[in-house]
Amino acid sequence: LERELFGTGAWSEALVRQEINAPARNYLVDEGPEGGIRGYAGYWYDGDDAELMTIGVAKRWQRRGIAIHLLEYLLSQAHQQGARRMLLEVRVDNEAAISMYARLGFLRIGLRKRYYQPEGGDAYTMDLDIAQWAAMSYAGRLPQSDGARRHPSPAPVDAVGTDTDATRQGDTPTGRNMTAMNDAGRKD
């Protein structure tokens, strides 16, 4: 899935494992009822800002609310940890992702030329005030994920692999299908 989504810029399996096991990382997968991982996302929290490190959903399952659901959960977790804001980079030509981030309240704050390597693609830098997001989210003033609860609790699943994804048509992302991974790579 990593290669499907990110092509030549995809992280290797070794890099994925290293990232998941790095200090201060928080990763989440959304798993379908039959065991396939549908989406993944993770952030790094340094005690002030949270940085979205990656988010992905298999192409055949995009536009079903999985990515926004994962991101809402990560934002909720970052808020609970005390993060002041979340930062991210997104390809300037990824209109779907830019639109999703804007719906949640992310603002464009900069441009990073040739950020994505090896192809040299540009990235927008975006940020979100997490306290403001939480206030609006809990007040019901943000769009809700398609069929998803606003702030689910993750439930254990049988296996968490690397950044791969699969899902079934008709499934909606819910907390019962989510597994959080802490900074030691263990399921919470």
XYZ file of N, CA and C in Angstrom:
564
model
N 0.828 -1.200 0.000
C 0.000 0.000 0.000
C 0.865 1.254 0.000
N 1.907 1.257 0.771
C 2.802 2.418 0.815
C 3.287 2.770 -0.587
N 3.709 1.762 -1.354
C 4.170 2.015 -2.725
C 3.012 2.448 -3.626
N 1.834 1.835 -3.428
C 0.656 2.212 -4.226
C 0.334 3.690 -4.050
N 0.407 4.168 -2.830
C 0.020 5.537 -2.537
C 1.118 6.560 -2.807
N 2.370 6.187 -2.546
C 3.434 7.189 -2.567
C 4.510 6.940 -3.609
N 4.365 5.893 -4.417
C 5.288 5.650 -5.525
C 6.743 5.602 -5.097
N 7.579 6.336 -5.824
C 9.014 6.306 -5.541
C 9.358 6.944 -4.198
N 8.442 7.731 -3.640
C 8.680 8.348 -2.336
C 8.214 7.491 -1.164
N 7.769 6.273 -1.442
C 7.251 5.393 -0.384
C 8.344 5.028 0.610
N 7.931 4.901 1.863
C 8.846 4.418 2.886
C 9.070 2.924 2.688
N 10.287 2.466 2.937
C 10.587 1.037 2.897
C 9.971 0.374 4.131
N 9.864 -0.952 4.102
C 9.338 -1.666 5.262
C 10.193 -1.390 6.498
N 11.519 -1.361 6.311
C 12.422 -1.087 7.440
C 12.180 0.316 8.005
N 11.975 1.294 7.127
C 11.725 2.656 7.594
C 10.385 2.751 8.318
N 9.380 2.039 7.822
C 8.072 2.017 8.491
C 8.228 1.464 9.901
N 8.912 0.347 10.022
C 9.119 -0.253 11.347
C 9.903 0.690 12.264
N 10.923 1.321 11.735
C 11.717 2.268 12.510
C 10.841 3.439 12.981
N 10.016 3.952 12.101
C 9.140 5.073 12.439
C 8.143 4.681 13.525
N 7.506 3.543 13.390
C 6.519 3.102 14.376
C 7.156 2.926 15.753
N 8.397 2.455 15.784
C 9.075 2.195 17.046
C 9.845 3.388 17.605
N 9.871 4.490 16.893
C 10.605 5.674 17.351
C 9.900 6.295 18.558
N 10.657 6.975 19.401
C 10.045 7.631 20.569
C 9.018 8.681 20.155
N 8.016 8.852 20.997
C 6.994 9.897 20.857
C 6.135 9.757 19.603
N 6.049 8.560 19.041
C 5.204 8.324 17.869
C 3.902 7.680 18.313
N 2.827 8.030 17.632
C 1.499 7.479 17.889
C 0.901 7.084 16.547
N 0.684 5.795 16.340
C 0.163 5.290 15.086
C -1.158 4.570 15.303
N -1.961 4.581 14.261
C -3.295 4.025 14.313
C -3.585 3.344 12.990
N -4.239 2.200 13.055
C -4.716 1.537 11.842
C -6.222 1.334 11.974
N -6.896 1.331 10.857
C -8.319 1.007 10.816
C -8.412 -0.348 10.126
N -8.926 -1.324 10.833
C -8.992 -2.687 10.312
C -10.432 -3.068 10.015
N -10.642 -3.678 8.864
C -11.964 -4.157 8.490
C -12.377 -5.352 9.318
N -13.655 -5.651 9.372
C -14.170 -6.761 10.172
C -13.557 -8.110 9.827
N -13.081 -8.277 8.608
C -12.479 -9.553 8.221
C -10.966 -9.537 8.315
N -10.405 -8.520 8.966
C -8.985 -8.533 9.246
C -8.087 -7.690 8.378
N -8.520 -7.189 7.251
C -7.656 -6.376 6.409
C -7.509 -4.963 6.961
N -6.303 -4.451 6.932
C -6.063 -3.077 7.392
C -6.521 -2.127 6.300
N -7.435 -1.213 6.665
C -8.025 -0.304 5.684
C -7.315 1.033 5.596
N -6.768 1.501 6.671
C -6.118 2.798 6.661
C -5.122 2.889 7.793
N -4.223 3.838 7.713
C -3.216 4.031 8.741
C -2.862 5.504 8.826
N -2.442 5.918 9.980
C -2.015 7.302 10.178
C -1.161 7.351 11.433
N -0.305 8.339 11.500
C 0.513 8.477 12.688
C 1.054 9.883 12.842
N 1.344 10.222 14.087
C 1.940 11.532 14.353
C 3.043 11.412 15.382
N 3.847 12.439 15.426
C 4.936 12.599 16.377
C 4.573 13.769 17.268
N 4.734 13.605 18.563
C 4.412 14.671 19.512
C 5.653 14.999 20.320
N 6.067 16.261 20.264
C 7.305 16.676 20.922
C 7.086 17.429 22.230
N 5.861 17.437 22.734
C 5.566 18.161 23.963
C 4.972 19.537 23.713
N 4.928 19.963 22.470
C 4.310 21.233 22.111
C 3.424 21.053 20.883
N 4.051 20.688 19.780
C 3.331 20.475 18.527
C 3.275 18.988 18.195
N 2.199 18.601 17.537
C 2.092 17.263 16.964
C 2.342 17.418 15.466
N 3.077 16.490 14.886
C 3.380 16.513 13.455
C 2.794 15.263 12.823
N 1.847 15.443 11.902
C 1.294 14.304 11.179
C 2.399 13.740 10.299
N 2.799 12.498 10.560
C 3.902 11.882 9.831
C 3.428 11.202 8.554
N 2.277 10.561 8.612
C 1.745 9.871 7.446
C 0.271 9.574 7.659
N -0.434 9.470 6.546
C -1.823 9.025 6.557
C -2.085 8.406 5.189
N -2.767 7.277 5.159
C -3.031 6.638 3.883
C -4.199 5.672 3.947
N -4.905 5.593 2.853
C -6.019 4.664 2.675
C -5.876 4.102 1.256
N -6.044 2.804 1.117
C -5.929 2.179 -0.205
C -6.813 2.911 -1.210
N -6.313 3.086 -2.410
C -7.032 3.868 -3.427
C -8.459 3.385 -3.648
N -8.656 2.077 -3.643
C -10.005 1.577 -3.923
C -10.976 1.867 -2.781
N -10.483 2.300 -1.614
C -11.330 2.580 -0.464
C -11.316 4.043 -0.053
N -10.737 4.887 -0.881
C -10.716 6.307 -0.575
C -12.099 6.920 -0.763
N -12.278 8.081 -0.171
C -13.528 8.856 -0.252
C -14.695 8.156 0.443
N -14.391 7.417 1.500
C -15.417 6.746 2.304
C -15.355 7.161 3.761
N -14.581 8.189 4.068
C -14.515 8.700 5.427
C -13.436 8.086 6.303
N -12.661 7.145 5.775
C -11.655 6.480 6.603
C -10.541 7.436 6.994
N -10.014 8.199 6.053
C -8.898 9.114 6.356
C -9.310 10.190 7.358
N -10.466 10.793 7.167
C -10.889 11.841 8.094
C -11.155 11.252 9.480
N -11.660 10.040 9.508
C -11.908 9.370 10.785
C -10.590 9.128 11.526
N -9.591 8.624 10.819
C -8.278 8.411 11.427
C -7.697 9.728 11.931
N -7.789 10.761 11.117
C -7.229 12.044 11.499
C -7.961 12.649 12.692
N -9.286 12.533 12.725
C -10.034 13.030 13.887
C -9.606 12.309 15.164
N -9.380 11.009 15.060
C -8.939 10.262 16.240
C -7.555 10.731 16.685
N -6.630 10.901 15.725
C -5.293 11.380 16.075
C -5.344 12.778 16.684
N -6.185 13.636 16.155
C -6.335 14.982 16.724
C -6.849 14.902 18.152
N -7.806 14.019 18.389
C -8.328 13.835 19.737
C -7.234 13.360 20.688
N -6.425 12.394 20.225
C -5.321 11.888 21.045
C -4.295 12.987 21.324
N -3.940 13.743 20.300
C -2.970 14.825 20.470
C -3.501 15.871 21.444
N -4.793 16.158 21.363
C -5.420 17.099 22.291
C -5.314 16.587 23.724
N -5.593 15.309 23.917
C -5.501 14.716 25.249
C -4.068 14.729 25.786
N -3.090 14.638 24.892
C -1.687 14.687 25.305
C -1.217 16.110 25.598
N -2.006 17.106 25.217
C -1.634 18.493 25.465
C -1.010 19.215 24.291
N -1.070 18.618 23.096
C -0.503 19.291 21.920
C -1.245 20.587 21.650
N -0.512 21.597 21.320
C -1.050 22.926 21.045
C -1.584 23.028 19.619
N -0.858 22.398 18.689
C -1.284 22.415 17.290
C -0.771 21.178 16.598
N -1.338 20.914 15.415
C -0.845 19.835 14.570
C -0.343 20.463 13.281
N 0.821 20.008 12.863
C 1.440 20.442 11.617
C 1.436 19.285 10.636
N 1.470 19.598 9.348
C 1.571 18.569 8.321
C 2.116 19.164 7.037
N 2.586 18.279 6.169
C 2.947 18.646 4.814
C 2.064 17.837 3.881
N 1.656 18.461 2.778
C 0.808 17.794 1.796
C 1.227 18.255 0.406
N 1.246 17.321 -0.527
C 1.600 17.675 -1.913
C 0.674 18.767 -2.427
N 1.236 19.726 -3.136
C 0.436 20.836 -3.646
C -0.609 20.376 -4.652
N -0.409 19.207 -5.274
C -1.371 18.714 -6.253
C -2.352 17.690 -5.674
N -2.317 17.464 -4.366
C -3.223 16.497 -3.738
C -4.477 17.243 -3.255
N -5.337 17.572 -4.201
C -6.514 18.389 -3.913
C -7.471 17.728 -2.921
N -7.625 16.418 -3.000
C -8.540 15.722 -2.081
C -8.053 15.858 -0.641
N -6.761 15.642 -0.414
C -6.216 15.760 0.944
C -6.283 17.204 1.436
N -5.935 18.155 0.582
C -5.978 19.570 0.973
C -7.395 19.952 1.375
N -8.374 19.483 0.622
C -9.776 19.754 0.935
C -10.183 19.138 2.276
N -9.759 17.904 2.530
C -10.080 17.241 3.798
C -9.469 18.029 4.963
N -8.208 18.403 4.836
C -7.558 19.149 5.906
C -8.256 20.489 6.139
N -8.634 21.171 5.074
C -9.326 22.457 5.205
C -10.673 22.286 5.908
N -11.414 21.204 5.617
C -12.700 20.965 6.279
C -12.533 20.827 7.790
N -11.381 20.312 8.212
C -11.123 20.165 9.648
C -10.581 21.443 10.273
N -10.234 22.415 9.458
C -9.744 23.689 9.980
C -8.261 23.941 9.794
N -7.541 23.048 9.116
C -6.130 23.297 8.842
C -5.979 24.489 7.912
N -4.959 25.289 8.168
C -4.661 26.461 7.353
C -3.296 26.304 6.714
N -3.191 26.790 5.490
C -1.902 26.749 4.794
C -1.009 27.847 5.363
N 0.202 27.451 5.781
C 1.104 28.444 6.383
C 2.425 28.581 5.629
N 2.660 27.730 4.649
C 3.916 27.835 3.920
C 3.991 26.878 2.756
N 5.088 26.990 2.023
C 5.360 26.151 0.861
C 6.787 25.638 0.991
N 6.960 24.348 0.826
C 8.290 23.745 0.848
C 8.597 23.243 -0.560
N 9.504 23.928 -1.219
C 9.904 23.558 -2.575
C 10.688 22.253 -2.548
N 10.393 21.371 -3.511
C 11.107 20.103 -3.691
C 11.159 19.273 -2.404
N 10.098 19.322 -1.603
C 10.036 18.623 -0.321
C 10.022 17.107 -0.492
N 9.232 16.617 -1.429
C 9.087 15.166 -1.623
C 10.190 14.652 -2.537
N 10.948 13.696 -2.030
C 12.080 13.129 -2.765
C 11.814 11.650 -3.035
N 12.263 11.092 -4.113
C 13.265 11.658 -5.001
C 12.697 12.493 -6.140
N 11.371 12.563 -6.292
C 10.795 13.232 -7.459
C 10.803 14.753 -7.371
N 11.035 15.328 -6.196
C 11.156 16.778 -6.060
C 9.850 17.534 -6.018
N 8.756 16.902 -5.584
C 7.453 17.572 -5.519
C 7.377 18.589 -4.391
N 6.645 19.656 -4.636
C 6.449 20.705 -3.633
C 5.371 20.304 -2.634
N 5.447 20.872 -1.436
C 4.469 20.590 -0.382
C 4.010 21.889 0.269
N 2.720 21.946 0.567
C 2.215 22.994 1.443
C 2.437 22.541 2.878
N 2.772 23.468 3.736
C 2.790 23.229 5.170
C 1.481 23.785 5.698
N 0.805 22.990 6.535
C -0.476 23.411 7.099
C -0.439 23.205 8.600
N -1.249 23.977 9.312
C -1.349 23.770 10.751
C -2.780 23.948 11.216
N -3.024 23.412 12.411
C -4.342 23.464 13.018
C -4.177 23.728 14.506
N -4.901 24.705 15.021
C -4.956 24.946 16.464
C -5.845 23.857 17.053
N -5.242 22.943 17.813
C -5.974 21.770 18.287
C -7.052 22.134 19.305
N -6.791 23.083 20.180
C -7.813 23.478 21.155
C -9.029 24.065 20.444
N -8.795 24.879 19.440
C -9.906 25.449 18.673
C -10.655 24.347 17.932
N -9.923 23.412 17.327
C -10.561 22.282 16.651
C -11.423 21.491 17.633
N -10.874 21.207 18.819
C -11.611 20.411 19.803
C -12.894 21.120 20.224
N -12.813 22.415 20.460
C -14.000 23.165 20.862
C -15.074 23.099 19.779
N -14.690 23.274 18.530
C -15.659 23.226 17.430
C -16.151 21.798 17.200
N -15.261 20.833 17.317
C -15.614 19.441 17.096
C -16.625 18.968 18.128
N -16.327 19.219 19.386
C -17.224 18.779 20.449
C -18.545 19.530 20.431
N -18.532 20.739 19.882
C -19.761 21.512 19.781
C -20.582 21.103 18.554
N -20.023 20.204 17.730
C -20.754 19.708 16.566
C -20.731 20.643 15.380
N -19.780 21.573 15.338
C -19.732 22.531 14.241
C -18.797 22.125 13.111
N -18.190 20.946 13.193
C -17.359 20.441 12.111
C -18.107 19.308 11.428
N -17.861 19.103 10.130
C -18.526 17.988 9.444
C -18.101 16.673 10.054
N -19.049 15.780 10.240
C -18.754 14.472 10.828
C -18.380 13.493 9.734
N -17.463 12.592 10.048
C -17.059 11.547 9.108
C -18.277 10.756 8.680
N -18.231 10.244 7.477
C -19.325 9.447 6.932
C -19.581 8.222 7.805
N -20.615 8.282 8.625
C -21.005 7.141 9.433
C -20.158 6.905 10.661
N -19.213 7.767 10.939
C -18.292 7.522 12.054
C -18.675 8.340 13.274
N -18.376 7.788 14.433
C -18.521 8.555 15.666
C -17.407 9.582 15.701
N -17.624 10.678 16.370
C -16.646 11.757 16.370
C -15.343 11.369 17.051
N -15.349 10.781 18.221
C -14.116 10.453 18.939
C -14.206 9.037 19.493
N -13.943 8.049 18.663
C -14.081 6.673 19.100
C -12.941 6.236 19.993
N -13.155 5.166 20.703
C -12.088 4.519 21.453
C -11.614 3.331 20.642
N -10.293 3.167 20.509
C -9.816 2.020 19.744
C -10.093 0.723 20.474
N -10.305 -0.309 19.718
C -10.514 -1.635 20.290
C -9.430 -2.551 19.750
N -9.016 -3.539 20.519
C -7.964 -4.439 20.043
C -8.400 -5.205 18.807
N -7.440 -5.466 17.955
C -7.642 -6.340 16.808
C -6.560 -7.403 16.868
N -6.683 -8.412 16.039
C -5.760 -9.539 16.126
C -4.341 -9.233 15.671
N -4.193 -8.413 14.627
C -2.846 -8.181 14.110
C -2.708 -6.773 13.587
N -1.562 -6.211 13.803
C -1.226 -4.916 13.223
C 0.068 -5.120 12.462
N 0.030 -4.886 11.148
C 1.225 -5.030 10.331
C 1.872 -3.688 10.101
N 2.534 -3.557 8.990
C 3.134 -2.291 8.625
C 2.081 -1.478 7.895
N 2.483 -0.420 7.232
C 1.535 0.471 6.581
C 0.935 -0.158 5.332
N -0.035 -1.052 5.527
C -0.759 -1.652 4.420
C -2.241 -1.445 4.665
N -3.063 -1.636 3.635
C -4.470 -1.317 3.796
C -5.347 -2.159 2.893
N -6.490 -2.544 3.396
C -7.530 -3.210 2.611
C -8.835 -3.044 3.364
N -9.932 -3.014 2.673
C -11.226 -2.894 3.319
C -12.289 -3.514 2.430
N -13.537 -3.504 2.907
C -14.642 -4.044 2.120
C -15.631 -2.934 1.826
N -16.222 -2.987 0.661
C -17.220 -2.000 0.282
C -18.376 -2.053 1.265
N -18.876 -0.886 1.638
C -20.015 -0.805 2.535
C -19.625 -0.651 3.985
N -18.391 -0.969 4.356
C -17.958 -0.773 5.740
C -17.822 0.717 6.011
N -18.175 1.112 7.202
C -17.898 2.474 7.625
C -16.887 2.404 8.745
N -15.996 3.379 8.816
C -14.989 3.338 9.864
C -15.632 3.577 11.222
N -15.352 2.729 12.160
C -15.857 2.898 13.518
C -14.769 2.548 14.501
N -14.918 2.966 15.737
C -13.923 2.708 16.759
C -13.649 1.230 16.961
N -14.615 0.365 16.741
C -14.403 -1.051 16.987
C -13.370 -1.638 16.050
N -13.040 -0.953 14.975
C -12.081 -1.463 14.007
C -10.721 -0.789 14.123
N -10.516 -0.024 15.170
C -9.293 0.755 15.250
C -8.363 0.240 16.342
N -7.093 0.272 16.045
C -6.076 -0.107 17.008
C -5.043 0.995 17.071
N -4.783 1.478 18.257
C -3.748 2.486 18.445
C -2.445 1.775 18.753
N -1.358 2.340 18.280
C -0.045 1.822 18.603
C 0.711 2.922 19.312
N 1.302 2.596 20.442
C 2.034 3.613 21.181
C 3.449 3.744 20.633
N 4.270 4.571 21.286
C 5.586 4.859 20.741
C 6.556 3.687 20.834
N 6.165 2.596 21.414
C 7.018 1.403 21.415
C 6.519 0.379 20.390
N 5.535 0.763 19.572
C 5.023 -0.127 18.551
C 4.068 -1.182 19.067
N 3.639 -1.056 20.309
C 2.700 -2.027 20.875
C 1.278 -1.523 20.680
N 0.361 -2.475 20.547
C -1.050 -2.100 20.460
C -1.515 -1.649 21.830
N -2.290 -0.547 21.866
C -2.905 -0.081 23.113
C -4.239 -0.761 23.284
